[in-house]
Short mmCIF file of N, CA and C in Angstrom, two decimals:
data_model
loop_
_atom_site.label_atom_id
_atom_site.label_comp_id
_atom_site.label_asym_id
_atom_site.label_seq_id
_atom_site.Cartn_x
_atom_site.Cartn_y
_atom_site.Cartn_z
N UNK A 14 90.80 98.62 85.67
CA UNK A 14 89.96 99.62 84.87
C UNK A 14 89.87 100.37 86.80
N UNK A 15 89.85 102.19 86.28
CA UNK A 15 89.09 102.62 86.31
C UNK A 15 88.14 103.71 87.44
N UNK A 16 87.75 102.72 88.34
CA UNK A 16 86.46 103.42 89.26
C UNK A 16 86.22 105.31 88.78
N UNK A 17 85.54 105.38 88.40
CA UNK A 17 84.35 106.48 88.35
C UNK A 17 83.95 107.38 89.85
N UNK A 18 84.17 108.27 89.79
CA UNK A 18 83.92 108.32 91.33
C UNK A 18 83.16 109.69 90.91
N UNK A 19 81.92 109.52 91.57
CA UNK A 19 81.33 111.17 91.87
C UNK A 19 81.31 112.04 93.15
N UNK A 20 80.55 112.73 93.08
CA UNK A 20 81.13 114.02 94.30
C UNK A 20 80.60 113.07 95.33
N UNK A 21 79.39 112.25 95.76
CA UNK A 21 79.74 111.82 96.69
C UNK A 21 80.63 110.61 97.22
N UNK A 22 80.66 110.03 96.35
CA UNK A 22 81.72 108.93 95.66
C UNK A 22 82.72 109.29 96.32
N UNK A 23 83.38 110.74 96.60
CA UNK A 23 84.36 111.34 96.41
C UNK A 23 84.60 111.23 98.33
N UNK A 24 83.10 112.21 98.53
CA UNK A 24 83.14 112.94 99.96
C UNK A 24 83.52 110.98 100.80
N UNK A 25 82.30 110.69 100.40
CA UNK A 25 82.90 109.00 101.22
C UNK A 25 84.40 108.42 101.64
N UNK A 26 85.16 108.42 99.94
CA UNK A 26 86.36 108.13 100.79
C UNK A 26 86.79 108.78 101.57
N UNK A 27 87.11 110.37 101.27
CA UNK A 27 87.57 110.79 101.65
C UNK A 27 87.22 111.34 103.57
N UNK A 28 86.26 110.55 104.08
CA UNK A 28 85.38 110.64 104.81
C UNK A 28 85.96 109.90 105.87
N UNK A 29 86.37 108.47 105.34
CA UNK A 29 86.43 107.45 105.37
C UNK A 29 87.87 107.22 105.87
N UNK A 30 89.01 107.22 104.71
CA UNK A 30 90.59 107.78 104.44
C UNK A 30 90.64 108.26 106.74
N UNK A 31 89.42 109.73 106.76
CA UNK A 31 90.21 110.19 108.02
C UNK A 31 88.93 109.27 108.99
N UNK A 32 88.75 108.45 109.07
CA UNK A 32 88.22 107.55 109.95
C UNK A 32 86.63 106.65 109.49
N UNK A 33 87.38 105.36 109.67
CA UNK A 33 87.32 104.65 108.35
C UNK A 33 86.17 103.56 110.15
N UNK A 34 85.79 104.48 111.39
CA UNK A 34 85.44 103.95 112.55
C UNK A 34 83.64 104.62 112.32
N UNK A 35 83.41 105.31 111.43
CA UNK A 35 81.58 105.96 111.54
C UNK A 35 81.44 104.91 111.55
N UNK A 36 80.51 104.78 111.74
CA UNK A 36 78.54 104.20 111.06
C UNK A 36 78.56 104.55 109.82
N UNK A 37 77.40 103.71 109.12
CA UNK A 37 76.81 104.29 108.09
C UNK A 37 75.85 105.89 108.19
N UNK A 38 75.00 105.56 109.69
CA UNK A 38 74.32 106.98 109.64
C UNK A 38 75.25 108.35 109.68
N UNK A 39 76.62 108.18 110.77
CA UNK A 39 77.17 109.03 110.39
C UNK A 39 77.66 109.51 109.56
N UNK A 40 77.96 107.81 108.60
CA UNK A 40 78.77 108.40 107.71
C UNK A 40 78.33 109.42 107.08
N UNK A 41 76.68 109.25 106.74
CA UNK A 41 75.59 109.34 105.72
C UNK A 41 75.61 111.28 106.19
N UNK A 42 75.92 111.67 106.67
CA UNK A 42 75.61 112.86 107.39
C UNK A 42 76.18 113.58 107.43
N UNK A 43 78.00 112.80 107.36
CA UNK A 43 78.96 113.80 107.08
C UNK A 43 78.85 114.57 105.76
N UNK A 44 78.21 114.11 104.99
CA UNK A 44 78.73 114.22 103.60
C UNK A 44 76.93 114.55 102.70
N UNK A 45 76.30 114.67 103.63
CA UNK A 45 75.12 115.05 103.07
C UNK A 45 73.64 114.59 102.39
N UNK A 46 74.16 113.29 102.81
CA UNK A 46 73.45 112.05 101.98
C UNK A 46 72.45 111.52 103.58
N UNK A 47 71.39 110.93 103.06
CA UNK A 47 70.17 109.55 103.77
C UNK A 47 70.75 108.61 103.92
N UNK A 48 71.19 107.92 104.84
CA UNK A 48 71.45 106.54 105.27
C UNK A 48 71.29 105.46 103.73
N UNK A 49 70.14 105.20 103.12
CA UNK A 49 70.08 103.64 102.88
C UNK A 49 70.81 103.84 101.24
N UNK A 50 70.41 105.59 100.80
CA UNK A 50 71.54 105.43 99.34
C UNK A 50 73.20 105.67 99.64
N UNK A 51 73.77 106.63 100.81
CA UNK A 51 74.42 106.51 101.30
C UNK A 51 75.48 104.76 101.46
N UNK A 52 74.25 103.90 102.36
CA UNK A 52 75.25 102.51 101.95
C UNK A 52 74.85 101.75 101.05
N UNK A 53 74.19 101.82 99.42
CA UNK A 53 74.34 101.13 98.43
C UNK A 53 75.68 101.66 97.61
N UNK A 54 75.70 102.84 97.92
CA UNK A 54 76.74 103.53 97.64
C UNK A 54 78.29 103.02 98.14
N UNK A 55 78.73 103.16 99.58
CA UNK A 55 79.69 102.03 100.80
C UNK A 55 79.41 100.65 99.72
N UNK A 56 78.67 100.57 99.63
CA UNK A 56 78.70 98.52 99.68
C UNK A 56 79.03 98.77 97.96
N UNK A 57 79.15 99.19 96.92
CA UNK A 57 79.31 99.68 95.39
C UNK A 57 80.89 100.00 95.73
N UNK A 58 81.04 100.08 96.44
CA UNK A 58 82.69 101.42 96.47
C UNK A 58 83.53 99.89 97.13
N UNK A 59 83.22 98.68 97.42
CA UNK A 59 83.30 97.39 98.09
C UNK A 59 83.83 96.78 97.53
N UNK A 60 82.52 96.90 97.33
CA UNK A 60 82.59 95.43 95.80
C UNK A 60 82.78 95.63 94.48
N UNK A 61 83.30 96.44 94.20
CA UNK A 61 84.44 97.36 93.42
C UNK A 61 85.73 97.27 92.70
N UNK A 62 85.63 96.86 94.20
CA UNK A 62 87.30 96.88 94.64
C UNK A 62 88.11 98.15 95.93
N UNK A 63 86.81 99.22 95.12
CA UNK A 63 87.48 100.64 95.62
C UNK A 63 88.12 100.89 97.01
N UNK A 64 86.84 101.26 97.31
CA UNK A 64 87.62 100.63 99.19
C UNK A 64 88.24 99.28 99.13
N UNK A 65 88.85 98.83 100.09
CA UNK A 65 90.03 97.39 99.90
C UNK A 65 89.31 96.74 101.46
N UNK A 66 89.32 97.59 102.29
CA UNK A 66 88.86 97.42 103.79
C UNK A 66 89.04 98.68 104.87
N UNK A 67 88.46 98.65 105.66
CA UNK A 67 88.55 99.51 107.03
C UNK A 67 89.70 98.64 107.78
N UNK A 68 90.53 99.53 108.27
CA UNK A 68 91.30 99.31 109.45
C UNK A 68 91.17 100.13 110.24
N UNK A 69 91.89 99.56 111.95
CA UNK A 69 92.76 100.90 113.17
C UNK A 69 93.85 101.34 112.05
N UNK A 70 94.25 102.37 112.67
CA UNK A 70 95.64 102.75 112.63
C UNK A 70 96.25 102.57 113.95
N UNK A 71 97.88 101.56 114.72
CA UNK A 71 98.48 101.68 115.62
C UNK A 71 99.57 102.87 115.41
N UNK A 72 99.63 103.35 117.22
CA UNK A 72 101.24 104.51 117.00
C UNK A 72 102.12 103.35 117.42
N UNK A 73 103.10 103.57 116.52
CA UNK A 73 103.81 102.72 116.59
C UNK A 73 104.92 102.31 117.52
N UNK A 74 105.82 103.76 118.30
CA UNK A 74 106.13 104.36 118.69
C UNK A 74 106.34 104.04 119.96
N UNK A 75 104.19 104.11 119.90
CA UNK A 75 103.31 103.56 121.79
C UNK A 75 103.08 102.08 121.59
N UNK A 76 103.26 101.44 121.38
CA UNK A 76 103.70 99.66 120.27
C UNK A 76 105.32 99.60 120.22
N UNK A 77 106.43 100.30 121.28
CA UNK A 77 107.08 99.37 120.90
C UNK A 77 108.31 99.10 119.98
N UNK A 78 107.26 99.70 118.15
CA UNK A 78 108.05 98.95 117.29
C UNK A 78 108.40 100.89 116.65
N UNK A 79 109.11 101.24 117.00
CA UNK A 79 109.11 102.23 116.33
C UNK A 79 110.57 102.28 115.62
N UNK A 80 111.48 101.20 115.16
CA UNK A 80 112.54 101.33 114.80
C UNK A 80 111.84 101.17 113.51
N UNK A 81 111.99 101.79 112.58
CA UNK A 81 111.97 102.15 110.77
C UNK A 81 112.45 102.11 109.43
N UNK A 82 113.50 100.85 109.16
CA UNK A 82 114.84 100.84 108.42
C UNK A 82 113.66 100.67 106.66
N UNK A 83 114.31 101.57 106.14
CA UNK A 83 113.93 101.36 104.28
C UNK A 83 115.08 99.92 103.69
N UNK A 84 114.55 99.33 102.85
CA UNK A 84 115.89 98.20 103.46
C UNK A 84 115.53 97.95 101.66
N UNK A 85 116.49 98.33 100.60
CA UNK A 85 116.88 98.31 99.72
C UNK A 85 117.54 96.69 99.09
N UNK A 86 116.78 96.18 98.52
CA UNK A 86 117.12 94.51 98.26
C UNK A 86 117.75 94.14 96.78
N UNK A 87 118.74 93.47 96.24
CA UNK A 87 119.43 93.44 95.33
C UNK A 87 119.37 92.08 94.73
N UNK A 88 118.32 91.48 93.84
CA UNK A 88 118.22 89.75 93.88
C UNK A 88 119.87 89.20 93.21
N UNK A 89 120.59 88.17 93.06
CA UNK A 89 121.41 87.35 92.26
C UNK A 89 121.03 87.84 91.18
N UNK A 90 120.23 87.11 90.78
CA UNK A 90 119.40 86.75 89.80
C UNK A 90 118.19 86.57 89.68
N UNK A 91 117.68 86.48 88.52
CA UNK A 91 116.15 87.45 88.34
C UNK A 91 115.18 86.22 86.90
N UNK A 92 116.01 85.15 87.59
CA UNK A 92 115.52 83.41 86.99
C UNK A 92 113.57 83.51 87.14
N UNK A 93 113.28 83.37 86.22
CA UNK A 93 111.25 82.48 86.21
C UNK A 93 111.43 82.49 87.76
N UNK A 94 112.18 82.06 88.76
CA UNK A 94 111.73 81.09 89.81
C UNK A 94 112.32 81.89 91.06
N UNK A 95 113.17 83.13 91.10
CA UNK A 95 113.59 84.16 92.05
C UNK A 95 112.98 84.58 92.17
N UNK A 96 111.70 86.28 91.31
CA UNK A 96 111.31 86.89 91.42
C UNK A 96 110.50 86.55 92.91
N UNK A 97 108.89 85.36 92.43
CA UNK A 97 107.95 84.73 93.12
C UNK A 97 108.55 84.81 94.08
N UNK A 98 109.98 83.42 94.21
CA UNK A 98 110.09 82.65 95.61
C UNK A 98 110.24 84.02 96.54
N UNK A 99 111.49 85.41 95.86
CA UNK A 99 112.05 86.80 96.80
C UNK A 99 110.20 87.13 97.86
N UNK A 100 109.49 87.26 96.33
CA UNK A 100 107.43 87.69 96.87
C UNK A 100 107.37 86.69 98.06
N UNK A 101 106.99 85.91 97.80
CA UNK A 101 106.75 84.65 98.52
C UNK A 101 107.05 84.62 100.32
N UNK A 102 108.40 84.93 100.09
CA UNK A 102 108.78 85.29 100.74
C UNK A 102 108.98 85.88 102.46
N UNK A 103 108.26 87.40 101.18
CA UNK A 103 108.93 89.08 102.14
C UNK A 103 107.45 88.92 102.23
N UNK A 104 106.29 87.96 101.42
CA UNK A 104 105.76 88.21 102.22
C UNK A 104 104.79 87.73 104.07
N UNK A 105 105.86 86.88 104.14
CA UNK A 105 105.07 86.02 105.26
C UNK A 105 106.10 86.70 106.88
N UNK A 106 107.22 87.26 106.36
CA UNK A 106 107.34 88.07 107.34
C UNK A 106 106.75 89.29 107.80
N UNK A 107 106.74 89.57 109.45
CA UNK A 107 105.46 90.52 109.62
C UNK A 107 106.31 91.77 109.15
N UNK A 108 106.89 91.98 109.98
CA UNK A 108 108.37 92.88 110.29
C UNK A 108 108.30 94.23 109.14
N UNK A 109 107.98 93.60 107.78
CA UNK A 109 107.59 94.05 106.32
C UNK A 109 106.01 94.32 106.44
N UNK A 110 106.80 95.99 106.40
CA UNK A 110 104.99 96.90 106.07
C UNK A 110 104.20 97.13 104.52
N UNK A 111 105.73 96.95 104.13
CA UNK A 111 105.64 97.52 102.39
C UNK A 111 106.29 97.54 101.56
N UNK A 112 106.01 96.66 100.98
CA UNK A 112 106.94 96.12 99.57
C UNK A 112 106.77 96.40 98.25
N UNK A 113 107.74 96.89 97.54
CA UNK A 113 107.58 97.45 95.59
C UNK A 113 108.59 96.52 94.99
N UNK A 114 108.34 96.31 94.13
CA UNK A 114 109.83 95.87 92.81
C UNK A 114 109.57 97.68 91.90
N UNK A 115 111.12 97.97 92.06
CA UNK A 115 110.99 99.02 91.15
C UNK A 115 111.99 99.08 90.13
N UNK A 116 112.65 100.25 89.90
CA UNK A 116 113.10 100.29 89.15
C UNK A 116 115.09 100.97 89.25
N UNK A 117 115.33 100.22 88.59
CA UNK A 117 116.85 101.12 89.01
C UNK A 117 118.16 100.00 89.44
N UNK A 118 119.16 100.49 90.52
CA UNK A 118 120.29 99.37 89.96
C UNK A 118 119.82 98.50 91.36
N UNK A 119 118.11 98.41 91.77
CA UNK A 119 117.51 97.66 93.25
C UNK A 119 116.22 96.96 92.48
N UNK A 120 115.57 96.32 92.83
CA UNK A 120 115.37 95.37 92.29
C UNK A 120 114.55 95.58 93.48
N UNK A 121 113.80 95.34 94.41
CA UNK A 121 112.96 95.43 95.90
C UNK A 121 112.64 96.35 96.99
N UNK A 122 112.23 98.00 97.57
CA UNK A 122 112.09 99.11 98.19
C UNK A 122 111.86 97.62 99.45
N UNK A 123 111.32 97.25 100.39
CA UNK A 123 111.34 96.84 101.87
C UNK A 123 110.77 98.75 102.68
N UNK A 124 109.46 98.45 103.33
CA UNK A 124 109.55 99.09 104.96
C UNK A 124 109.20 98.65 105.48
N UNK A 125 110.06 98.71 106.63
CA UNK A 125 110.18 97.51 107.31
C UNK A 125 110.47 97.74 109.40
N UNK A 126 109.44 97.58 110.48
CA UNK A 126 109.53 98.36 111.42
C UNK A 126 109.72 96.97 112.30
N UNK A 127 110.23 97.12 113.61
CA UNK A 127 110.99 96.69 114.29
C UNK A 127 110.94 97.42 115.33
N UNK A 128 111.01 96.17 116.84
CA UNK A 128 111.80 96.81 117.87
C UNK A 128 112.66 97.55 118.30
N UNK A 129 113.69 97.54 117.95
CA UNK A 129 115.41 98.07 118.24
C UNK A 129 116.83 97.69 116.63
N UNK A 130 117.56 98.15 116.78
CA UNK A 130 118.38 97.74 115.79
C UNK A 130 119.69 96.63 115.87
N UNK A 131 118.88 95.74 117.03
CA UNK A 131 119.45 94.34 117.29
C UNK A 131 118.01 92.89 117.02
N UNK A 132 117.18 93.55 116.84
CA UNK A 132 115.46 92.88 115.90
C UNK A 132 115.85 93.12 114.58
N UNK A 133 116.78 94.40 115.06
CA UNK A 133 116.31 94.93 112.80
C UNK A 133 117.61 93.66 112.75
N UNK A 134 118.62 93.20 113.46
CA UNK A 134 119.56 92.60 112.24
C UNK A 134 119.30 91.09 112.66
N UNK A 135 118.38 91.07 113.29
CA UNK A 135 118.15 89.54 113.18
C UNK A 135 117.14 89.50 112.18
N UNK A 136 115.59 90.33 111.56
CA UNK A 136 115.86 90.06 110.55
C UNK A 136 116.47 90.39 108.97
N UNK A 137 117.55 90.94 109.05
CA UNK A 137 119.02 90.94 108.22
C UNK A 137 119.25 90.13 107.63
N UNK A 138 119.49 88.95 109.29
CA UNK A 138 119.91 87.38 108.85
C UNK A 138 118.74 86.84 108.42
N UNK A 139 118.20 86.68 108.15
CA UNK A 139 117.23 85.80 107.60
C UNK A 139 116.56 86.50 106.53
N UNK A 140 116.68 87.17 105.60
CA UNK A 140 117.11 87.38 104.13
C UNK A 140 118.13 87.44 103.29
N UNK A 141 119.42 87.98 104.27
CA UNK A 141 120.34 87.48 103.32
C UNK A 141 120.79 85.49 103.64
N UNK A 142 119.47 85.19 104.33
CA UNK A 142 119.96 83.75 104.53
C UNK A 142 118.64 83.26 102.87
N UNK A 143 118.51 83.87 102.74
CA UNK A 143 117.63 83.26 101.79
C UNK A 143 118.79 83.82 100.12
N UNK A 144 119.30 82.89 99.08
CA UNK A 144 119.63 82.08 98.01
C UNK A 144 119.33 83.19 97.22
N UNK A 145 118.69 83.84 96.48
CA UNK A 145 118.08 84.74 95.09
C UNK A 145 118.70 86.67 96.19
N UNK A 146 119.25 86.87 97.18
CA UNK A 146 119.74 87.87 98.03
C UNK A 146 121.03 87.96 98.26
N UNK A 147 121.88 89.28 96.64
CA UNK A 147 122.32 89.54 96.77
C UNK A 147 123.16 90.16 97.41
N UNK A 148 122.11 91.25 97.50
CA UNK A 148 122.90 92.00 98.32
C UNK A 148 121.14 93.39 99.20
N UNK A 149 121.98 93.94 100.37
CA UNK A 149 120.99 94.41 100.72
C UNK A 149 121.76 96.39 101.95
N UNK A 150 120.93 96.46 101.48
CA UNK A 150 121.52 98.36 101.49
C UNK A 150 119.92 98.64 103.00
N UNK A 151 120.68 99.79 104.46
CA UNK A 151 119.44 99.48 104.61
C UNK A 151 119.73 101.26 104.90
N UNK A 152 118.52 102.17 105.22
CA UNK A 152 118.92 102.98 105.75
C UNK A 152 117.28 103.73 106.62
N UNK A 153 118.32 103.67 107.48
CA UNK A 153 116.70 103.45 109.12
C UNK A 153 116.39 105.46 109.24
N UNK A 154 114.83 105.34 109.39
CA UNK A 154 114.75 106.81 109.84
C UNK A 154 115.14 106.95 110.87
N UNK A 155 114.44 107.99 110.95
CA UNK A 155 115.51 108.87 112.40
C UNK A 155 114.39 110.15 112.97
N UNK A 156 113.20 111.14 111.35
CA UNK A 156 112.45 110.81 112.15
C UNK A 156 110.75 110.94 110.91
N UNK A 157 109.82 111.06 111.29
CA UNK A 157 108.86 111.06 110.62
C UNK A 157 108.53 112.57 110.27
N UNK A 158 108.26 113.22 108.88
CA UNK A 158 107.40 113.95 108.36
C UNK A 158 106.78 113.81 108.18
N UNK A 159 105.74 113.07 107.26
CA UNK A 159 104.39 112.69 106.94
C UNK A 159 104.66 111.15 106.40
N UNK A 160 102.63 110.75 107.28
CA UNK A 160 102.05 109.24 107.28
C UNK A 160 101.55 109.57 107.18
N UNK A 161 101.24 108.79 105.74
CA UNK A 161 99.50 109.66 105.41
C UNK A 161 99.31 107.57 104.66
N UNK A 162 97.66 107.43 105.02
CA UNK A 162 97.51 106.90 104.06
C UNK A 162 96.10 107.08 103.43
N UNK A 163 96.17 108.46 103.62
CA UNK A 163 95.07 108.90 102.05
C UNK A 163 95.46 109.00 101.24
N UNK A 164 94.30 108.90 99.82
CA UNK A 164 95.08 108.90 98.72
C UNK A 164 94.72 110.47 97.63
N UNK A 165 95.45 110.41 97.50
CA UNK A 165 94.59 112.70 97.77
C UNK A 165 93.49 112.55 96.51
N UNK A 166 92.43 112.04 96.66
CA UNK A 166 91.17 112.20 95.57
C UNK A 166 91.21 113.33 94.98
N UNK A 167 90.98 114.53 95.84
CA UNK A 167 91.65 115.51 94.93
C UNK A 167 92.16 115.88 93.37
N UNK A 168 93.10 115.17 93.60
CA UNK A 168 93.28 115.46 91.92
C UNK A 168 93.60 115.27 90.79
N UNK A 169 91.93 114.31 91.45
CA UNK A 169 90.50 113.57 89.77
C UNK A 169 90.25 114.09 90.06
N UNK A 170 90.07 114.25 88.82
CA UNK A 170 89.11 115.00 88.17
C UNK A 170 88.31 114.37 87.26
N UNK A 171 87.19 115.12 86.30
CA UNK A 171 86.06 115.10 86.14
C UNK A 171 87.18 114.02 84.05
N UNK A 172 87.82 115.14 84.27
CA UNK A 172 88.76 114.46 82.44
C UNK A 172 89.04 113.08 82.33
N UNK A 173 89.68 113.21 83.81
CA UNK A 173 90.75 111.64 83.88
C UNK A 173 90.87 110.80 84.41
N UNK A 174 89.12 110.93 84.98
CA UNK A 174 88.40 109.52 85.15
C UNK A 174 87.86 108.38 83.83
N UNK A 175 88.41 107.81 84.28
CA UNK A 175 87.87 106.41 83.22
C UNK A 175 86.33 106.26 83.91
N UNK A 176 85.22 105.60 82.76
CA UNK A 176 83.77 105.58 83.31
C UNK A 176 83.70 103.84 83.79
N UNK A 177 83.26 103.81 84.34
CA UNK A 177 83.61 102.11 84.67
C UNK A 177 81.91 102.17 85.11
N UNK A 178 80.98 100.85 84.54
CA UNK A 178 79.46 100.53 84.77
C UNK A 178 79.48 101.05 86.01
N UNK A 179 78.03 101.58 86.24
CA UNK A 179 77.23 101.18 88.13
C UNK A 179 75.94 102.54 88.14
N UNK A 180 75.62 101.42 88.84
CA UNK A 180 73.82 101.82 88.96
C UNK A 180 73.89 103.58 88.74
N UNK A 181 72.30 103.79 89.78
CA UNK A 181 72.16 104.78 89.86
C UNK A 181 71.80 105.26 91.02
N UNK A 182 72.74 106.29 91.64
CA UNK A 182 73.09 106.10 93.70
C UNK A 182 71.68 107.25 94.22
#
């Protein structure tokens, strides 16, 4: 279910996407609300699952995790157990930052981060040891042009939002 956002909800989410470390008072001041209504809106967005969590974004290069690889995975079979077994196995691998089921010639696309090419090779052997994996094509990122977690809330318009029940705040 799509959640209906008003202008203050959008301001809250846009501001938190840029700085999730703000206190409720700081957030309220930035968006033009008093603290209590801002807190209620924030709580409502969290309860509705719109705001999933607030995290710190680390610099992987400064931490020595500057090898980013996009791995295209093709499975051997698509039986009843192959897909969930692969998904469960990938969920346990800390190197995998993102995993998507995709349409087309491949089955999954993984975003993998690691320290160096040797560490990626070890990771690759882990994936290849899974019985359902048939083929892996790797594409190493050379440079980062854009990396953001900010959703384009400006694309949402009143005419395209679905209405979800919520109280007056």
